[in-house]
PDB file of C-alpha atoms and ligand atoms in Angstrom:
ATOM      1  CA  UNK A 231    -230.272 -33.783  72.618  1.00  0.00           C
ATOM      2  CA  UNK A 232    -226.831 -34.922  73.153  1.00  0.00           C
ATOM      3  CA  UNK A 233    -227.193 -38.652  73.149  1.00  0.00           C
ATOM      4  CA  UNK A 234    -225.264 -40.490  76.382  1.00  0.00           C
ATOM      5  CA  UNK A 235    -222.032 -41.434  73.654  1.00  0.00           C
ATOM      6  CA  UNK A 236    -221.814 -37.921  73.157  1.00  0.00           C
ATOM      7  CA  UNK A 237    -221.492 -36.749  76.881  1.00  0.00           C
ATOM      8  CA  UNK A 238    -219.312 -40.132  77.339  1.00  0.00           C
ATOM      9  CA  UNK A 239    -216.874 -39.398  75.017  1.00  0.00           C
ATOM     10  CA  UNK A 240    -216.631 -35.603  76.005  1.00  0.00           C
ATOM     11  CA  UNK A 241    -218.737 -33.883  72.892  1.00  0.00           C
ATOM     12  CA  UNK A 242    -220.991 -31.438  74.904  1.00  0.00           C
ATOM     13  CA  UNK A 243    -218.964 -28.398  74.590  1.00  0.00           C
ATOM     14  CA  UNK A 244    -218.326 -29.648  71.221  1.00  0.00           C
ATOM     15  CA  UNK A 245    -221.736 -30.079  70.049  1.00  0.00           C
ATOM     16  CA  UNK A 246    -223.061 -26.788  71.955  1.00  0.00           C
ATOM     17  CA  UNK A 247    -220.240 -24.725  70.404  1.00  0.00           C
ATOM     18  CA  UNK A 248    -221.550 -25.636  67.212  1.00  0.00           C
ATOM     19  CA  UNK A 249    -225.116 -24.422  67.878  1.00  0.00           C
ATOM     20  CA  UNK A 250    -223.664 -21.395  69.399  1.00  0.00           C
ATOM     21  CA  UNK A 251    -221.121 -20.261  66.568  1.00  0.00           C
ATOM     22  CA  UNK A 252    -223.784 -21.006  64.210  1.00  0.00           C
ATOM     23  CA  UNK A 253    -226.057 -18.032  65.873  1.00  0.00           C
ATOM     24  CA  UNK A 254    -228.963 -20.141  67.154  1.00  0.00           C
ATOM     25  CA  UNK A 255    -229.946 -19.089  70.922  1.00  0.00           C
ATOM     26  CA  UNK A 256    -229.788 -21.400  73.485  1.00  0.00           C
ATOM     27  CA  UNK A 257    -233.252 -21.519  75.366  1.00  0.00           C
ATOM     28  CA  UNK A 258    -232.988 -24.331  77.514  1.00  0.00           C
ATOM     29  CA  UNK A 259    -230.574 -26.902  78.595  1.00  0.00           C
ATOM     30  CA  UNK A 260    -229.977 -29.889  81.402  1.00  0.00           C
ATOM     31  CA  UNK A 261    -228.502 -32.704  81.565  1.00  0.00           C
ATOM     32  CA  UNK A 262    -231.089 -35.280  82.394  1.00  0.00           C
ATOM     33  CA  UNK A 263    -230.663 -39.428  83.454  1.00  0.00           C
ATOM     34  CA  UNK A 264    -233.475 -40.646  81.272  1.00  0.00           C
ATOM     35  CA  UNK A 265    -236.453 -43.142  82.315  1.00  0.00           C
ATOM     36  CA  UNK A 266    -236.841 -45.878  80.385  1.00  0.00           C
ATOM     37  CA  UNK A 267    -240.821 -44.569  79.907  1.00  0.00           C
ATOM     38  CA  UNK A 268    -239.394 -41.029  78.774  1.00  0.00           C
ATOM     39  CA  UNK A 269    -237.098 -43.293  76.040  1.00  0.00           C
ATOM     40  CA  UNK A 270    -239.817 -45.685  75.245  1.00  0.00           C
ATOM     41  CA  UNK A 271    -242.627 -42.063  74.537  1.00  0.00           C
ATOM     42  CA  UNK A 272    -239.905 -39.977  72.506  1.00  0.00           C
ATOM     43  CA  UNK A 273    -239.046 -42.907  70.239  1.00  0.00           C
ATOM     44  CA  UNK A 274    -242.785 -44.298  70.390  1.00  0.00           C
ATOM     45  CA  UNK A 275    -243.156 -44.055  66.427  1.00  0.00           C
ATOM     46  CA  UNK A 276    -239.827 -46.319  65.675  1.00  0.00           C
ATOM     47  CA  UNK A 277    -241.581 -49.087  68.384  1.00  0.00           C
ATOM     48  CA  UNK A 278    -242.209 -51.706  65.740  1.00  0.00           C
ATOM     49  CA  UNK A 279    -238.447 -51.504  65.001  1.00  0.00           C
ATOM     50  CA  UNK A 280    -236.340 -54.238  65.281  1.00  0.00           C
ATOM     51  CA  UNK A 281    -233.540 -52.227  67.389  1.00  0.00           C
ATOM     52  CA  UNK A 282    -236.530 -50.251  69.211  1.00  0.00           C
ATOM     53  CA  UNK A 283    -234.850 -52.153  72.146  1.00  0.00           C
ATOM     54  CA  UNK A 284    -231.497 -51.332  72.011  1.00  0.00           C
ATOM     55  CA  UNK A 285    -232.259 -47.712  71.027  1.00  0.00           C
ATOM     56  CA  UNK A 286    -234.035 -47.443  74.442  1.00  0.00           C
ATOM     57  CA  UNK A 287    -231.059 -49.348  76.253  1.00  0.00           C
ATOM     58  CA  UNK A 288    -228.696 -46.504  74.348  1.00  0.00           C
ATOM     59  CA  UNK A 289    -230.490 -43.496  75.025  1.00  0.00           C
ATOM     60  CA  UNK A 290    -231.059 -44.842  78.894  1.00  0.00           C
ATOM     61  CA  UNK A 291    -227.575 -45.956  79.324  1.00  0.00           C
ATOM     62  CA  UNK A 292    -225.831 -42.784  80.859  1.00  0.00           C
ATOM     63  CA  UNK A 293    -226.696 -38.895  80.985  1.00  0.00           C
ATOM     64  CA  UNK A 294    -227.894 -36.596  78.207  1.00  0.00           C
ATOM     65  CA  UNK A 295    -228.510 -32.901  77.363  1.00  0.00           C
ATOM     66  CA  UNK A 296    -231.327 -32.007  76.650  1.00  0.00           C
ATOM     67  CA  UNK A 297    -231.243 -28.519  74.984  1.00  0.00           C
ATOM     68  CA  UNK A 298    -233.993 -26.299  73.122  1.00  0.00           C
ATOM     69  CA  UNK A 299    -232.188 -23.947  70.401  1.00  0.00           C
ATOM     70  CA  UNK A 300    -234.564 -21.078  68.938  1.00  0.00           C
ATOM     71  CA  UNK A 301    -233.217 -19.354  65.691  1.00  0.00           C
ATOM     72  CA  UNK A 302    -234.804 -18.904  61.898  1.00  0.00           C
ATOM     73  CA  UNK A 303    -235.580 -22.371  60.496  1.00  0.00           C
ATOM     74  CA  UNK A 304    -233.940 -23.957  63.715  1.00  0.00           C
ATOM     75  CA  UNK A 305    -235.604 -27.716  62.714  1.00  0.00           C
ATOM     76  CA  UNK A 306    -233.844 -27.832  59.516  1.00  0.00           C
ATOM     77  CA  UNK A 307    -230.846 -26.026  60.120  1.00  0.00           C
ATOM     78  CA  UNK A 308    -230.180 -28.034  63.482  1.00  0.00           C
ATOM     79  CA  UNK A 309    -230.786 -31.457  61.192  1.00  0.00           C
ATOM     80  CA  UNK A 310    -228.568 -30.037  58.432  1.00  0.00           C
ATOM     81  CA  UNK A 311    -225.263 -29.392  60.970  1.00  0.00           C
ATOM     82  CA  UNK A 312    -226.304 -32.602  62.631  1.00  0.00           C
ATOM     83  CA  UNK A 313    -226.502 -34.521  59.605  1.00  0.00           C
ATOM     84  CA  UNK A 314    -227.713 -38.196  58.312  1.00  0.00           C
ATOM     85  CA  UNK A 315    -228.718 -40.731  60.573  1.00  0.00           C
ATOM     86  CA  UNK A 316    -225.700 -43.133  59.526  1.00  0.00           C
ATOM     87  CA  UNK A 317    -222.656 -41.527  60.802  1.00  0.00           C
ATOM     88  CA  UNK A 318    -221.353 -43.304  57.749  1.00  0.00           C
ATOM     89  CA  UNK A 319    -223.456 -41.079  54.851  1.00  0.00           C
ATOM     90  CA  UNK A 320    -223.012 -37.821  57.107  1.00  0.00           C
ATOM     91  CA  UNK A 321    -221.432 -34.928  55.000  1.00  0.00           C
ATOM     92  CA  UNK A 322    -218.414 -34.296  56.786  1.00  0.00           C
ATOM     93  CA  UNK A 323    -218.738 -31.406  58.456  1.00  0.00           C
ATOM     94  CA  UNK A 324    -221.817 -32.385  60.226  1.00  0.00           C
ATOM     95  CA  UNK A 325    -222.049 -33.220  63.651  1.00  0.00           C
ATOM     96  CA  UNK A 326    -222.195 -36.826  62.948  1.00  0.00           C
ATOM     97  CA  UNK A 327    -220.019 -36.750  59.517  1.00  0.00           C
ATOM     98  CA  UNK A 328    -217.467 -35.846  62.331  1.00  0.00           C
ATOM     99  CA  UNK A 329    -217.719 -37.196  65.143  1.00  0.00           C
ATOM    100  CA  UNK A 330    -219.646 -40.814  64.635  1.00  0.00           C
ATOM    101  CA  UNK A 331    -219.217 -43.515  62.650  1.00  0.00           C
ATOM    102  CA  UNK A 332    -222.294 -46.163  63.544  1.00  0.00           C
ATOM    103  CA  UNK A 333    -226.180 -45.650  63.348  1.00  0.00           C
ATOM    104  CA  UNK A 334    -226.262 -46.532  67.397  1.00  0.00           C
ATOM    105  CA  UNK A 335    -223.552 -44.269  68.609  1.00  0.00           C
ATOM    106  CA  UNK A 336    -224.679 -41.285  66.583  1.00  0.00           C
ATOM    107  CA  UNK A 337    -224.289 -38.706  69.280  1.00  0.00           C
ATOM    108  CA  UNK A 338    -227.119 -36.787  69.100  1.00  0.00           C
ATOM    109  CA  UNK A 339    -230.773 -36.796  68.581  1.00  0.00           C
ATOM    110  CA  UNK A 340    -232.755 -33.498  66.690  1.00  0.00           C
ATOM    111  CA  UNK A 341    -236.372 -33.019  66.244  1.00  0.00           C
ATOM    112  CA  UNK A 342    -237.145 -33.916  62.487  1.00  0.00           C
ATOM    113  CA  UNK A 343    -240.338 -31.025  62.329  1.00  0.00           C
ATOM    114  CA  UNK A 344    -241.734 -27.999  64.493  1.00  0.00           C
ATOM    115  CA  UNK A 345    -244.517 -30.241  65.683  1.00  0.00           C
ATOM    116  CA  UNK A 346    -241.504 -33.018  66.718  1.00  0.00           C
ATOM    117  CA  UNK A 347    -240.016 -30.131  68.375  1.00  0.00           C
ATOM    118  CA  UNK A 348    -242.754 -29.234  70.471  1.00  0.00           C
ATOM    119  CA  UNK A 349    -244.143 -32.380  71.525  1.00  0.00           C
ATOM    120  CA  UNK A 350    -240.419 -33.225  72.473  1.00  0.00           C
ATOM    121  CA  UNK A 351    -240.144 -30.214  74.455  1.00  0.00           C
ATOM    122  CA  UNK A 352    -243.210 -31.215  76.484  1.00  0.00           C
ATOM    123  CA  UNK A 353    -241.722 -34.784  77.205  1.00  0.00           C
ATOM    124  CA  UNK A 354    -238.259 -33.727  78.366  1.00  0.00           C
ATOM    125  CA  UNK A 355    -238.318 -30.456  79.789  1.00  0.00           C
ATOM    126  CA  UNK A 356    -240.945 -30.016  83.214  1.00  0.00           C
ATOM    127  CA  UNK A 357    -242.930 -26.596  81.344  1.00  0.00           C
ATOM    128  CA  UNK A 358    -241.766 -22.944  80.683  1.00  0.00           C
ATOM    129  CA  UNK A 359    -240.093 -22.595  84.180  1.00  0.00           C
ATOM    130  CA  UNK A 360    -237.443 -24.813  82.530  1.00  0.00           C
ATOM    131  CA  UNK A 361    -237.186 -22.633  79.328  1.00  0.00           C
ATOM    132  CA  UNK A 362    -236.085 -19.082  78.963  1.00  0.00           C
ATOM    133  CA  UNK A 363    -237.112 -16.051  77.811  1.00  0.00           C
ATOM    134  CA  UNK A 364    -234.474 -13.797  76.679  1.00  0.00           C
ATOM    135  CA  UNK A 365    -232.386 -11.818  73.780  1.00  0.00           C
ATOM    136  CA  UNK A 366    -228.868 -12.300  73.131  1.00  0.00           C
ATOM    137  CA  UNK A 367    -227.019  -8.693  73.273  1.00  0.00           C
ATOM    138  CA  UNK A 368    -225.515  -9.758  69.600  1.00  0.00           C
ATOM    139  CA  UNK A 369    -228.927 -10.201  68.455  1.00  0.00           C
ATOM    140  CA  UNK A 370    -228.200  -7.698  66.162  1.00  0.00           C
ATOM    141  CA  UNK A 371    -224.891  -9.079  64.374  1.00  0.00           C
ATOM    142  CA  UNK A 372    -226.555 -12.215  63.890  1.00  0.00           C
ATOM    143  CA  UNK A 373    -230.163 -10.868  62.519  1.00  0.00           C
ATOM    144  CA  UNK A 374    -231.095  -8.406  60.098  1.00  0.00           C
ATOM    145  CA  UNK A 375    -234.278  -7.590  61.543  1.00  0.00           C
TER     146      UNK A 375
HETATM  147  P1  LIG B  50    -232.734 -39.512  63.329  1.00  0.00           P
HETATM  148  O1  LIG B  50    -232.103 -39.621  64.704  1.00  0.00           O
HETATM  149  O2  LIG B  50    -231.724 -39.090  62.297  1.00  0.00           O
HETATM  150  O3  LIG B  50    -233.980 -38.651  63.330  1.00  0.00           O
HETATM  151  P2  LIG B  50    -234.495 -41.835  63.193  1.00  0.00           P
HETATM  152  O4  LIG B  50    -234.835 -42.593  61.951  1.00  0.00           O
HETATM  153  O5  LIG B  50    -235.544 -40.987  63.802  1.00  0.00           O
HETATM  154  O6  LIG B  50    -233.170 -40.987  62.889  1.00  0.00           O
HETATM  155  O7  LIG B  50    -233.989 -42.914  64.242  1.00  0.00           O
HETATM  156  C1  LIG B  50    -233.829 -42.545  65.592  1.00  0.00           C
HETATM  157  C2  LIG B  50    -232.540 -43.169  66.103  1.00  0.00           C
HETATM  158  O8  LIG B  50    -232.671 -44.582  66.072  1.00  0.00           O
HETATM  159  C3  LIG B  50    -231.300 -42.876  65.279  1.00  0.00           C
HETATM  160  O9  LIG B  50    -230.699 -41.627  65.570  1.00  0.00           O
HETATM  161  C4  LIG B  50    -230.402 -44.028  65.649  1.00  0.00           C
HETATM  162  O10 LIG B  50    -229.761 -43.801  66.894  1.00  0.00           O
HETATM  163  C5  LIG B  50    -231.412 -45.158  65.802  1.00  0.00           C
HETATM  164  N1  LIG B  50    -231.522 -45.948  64.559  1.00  0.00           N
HETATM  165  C6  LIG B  50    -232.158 -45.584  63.427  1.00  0.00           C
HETATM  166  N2  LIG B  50    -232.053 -46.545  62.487  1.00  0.00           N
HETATM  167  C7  LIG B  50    -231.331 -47.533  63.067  1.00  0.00           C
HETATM  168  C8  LIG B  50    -230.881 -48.830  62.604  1.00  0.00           C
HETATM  169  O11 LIG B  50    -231.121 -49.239  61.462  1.00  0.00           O
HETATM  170  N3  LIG B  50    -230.162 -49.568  63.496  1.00  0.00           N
HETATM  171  C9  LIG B  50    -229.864 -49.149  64.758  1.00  0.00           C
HETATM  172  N4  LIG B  50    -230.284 -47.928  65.227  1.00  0.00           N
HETATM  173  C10 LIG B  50    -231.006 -47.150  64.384  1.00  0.00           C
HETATM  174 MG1  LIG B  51    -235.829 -38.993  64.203  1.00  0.00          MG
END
């Protein structure tokens, strides 16, 4: 999900580019103004966090884009280009190596496991009608199968 700094400061082509060039296929995608309950559920574990507060403000603050990427090891390789959670110890090259520099503006949020991934998909897109079912006509440049 492309957090609201992201979409502020003109990263979504940016961000989805990157997703795109690196092969993964792009199953879903909206741009969504987020209720504060919808901020309060997908961050529900970091609740006993001092900033649990202002993360909520953040992610509530303008619109995001919320986007479902299918491809082999998706979780890992999405958290990989998207890098560490401090813009500050991001590899460069990473999403957030590159384009952040502080833990509350890092641009964009990615699921941290499948099961993340799933119960995220529940909570921000409205069911399957939402997500698509399709093959990109490359499909075969990109996989050996
Ligand atoms: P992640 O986004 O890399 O998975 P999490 O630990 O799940 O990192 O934290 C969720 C989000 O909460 C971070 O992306 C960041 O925006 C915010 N956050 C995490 N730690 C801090 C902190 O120490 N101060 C302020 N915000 C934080
Ligand atoms: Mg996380």
């Amino acid at each position: 999900m492309i957090k609201p700094d992201g979409v502020q400061r003109g990263y979504m082509g940016e961000i989805i580019s990157r997703f795109e060039k690196k092969g993964m296929v792009c199953k879903g995608l909206k741009t969504f103004m987020t209720p504060r309950e919808v901020a309060e559920e997908h961050y529900k574990d970091l609740s006993s966090k001092p900033f649990f507060g202002d993360l909520c403000d953040y992610i509530c603050s303008g619109p995001v884009v919320c986007m479902v990427w299918e491809g082999p090891g998706v979780v890992k390789s999405a958290r990989l280009m998207i890098g560490a959670t401090n813009p500050l110890e991001s590899a460069p090259g990473t999403i957030r190596g590159d384009l952040a520099v502080e833990v509350g503006r890092n641009v964009i949020h990615g699921s941290d496991s499948v099961e993340s991934a799933e119960r995220e998909i529940a909570l921000w897109f409205g069911g399957d009608d939402e997500l698509l079912d399709y093959e990109m006509c490359i499909k075969p440049w990109v996989r050996e199968e």
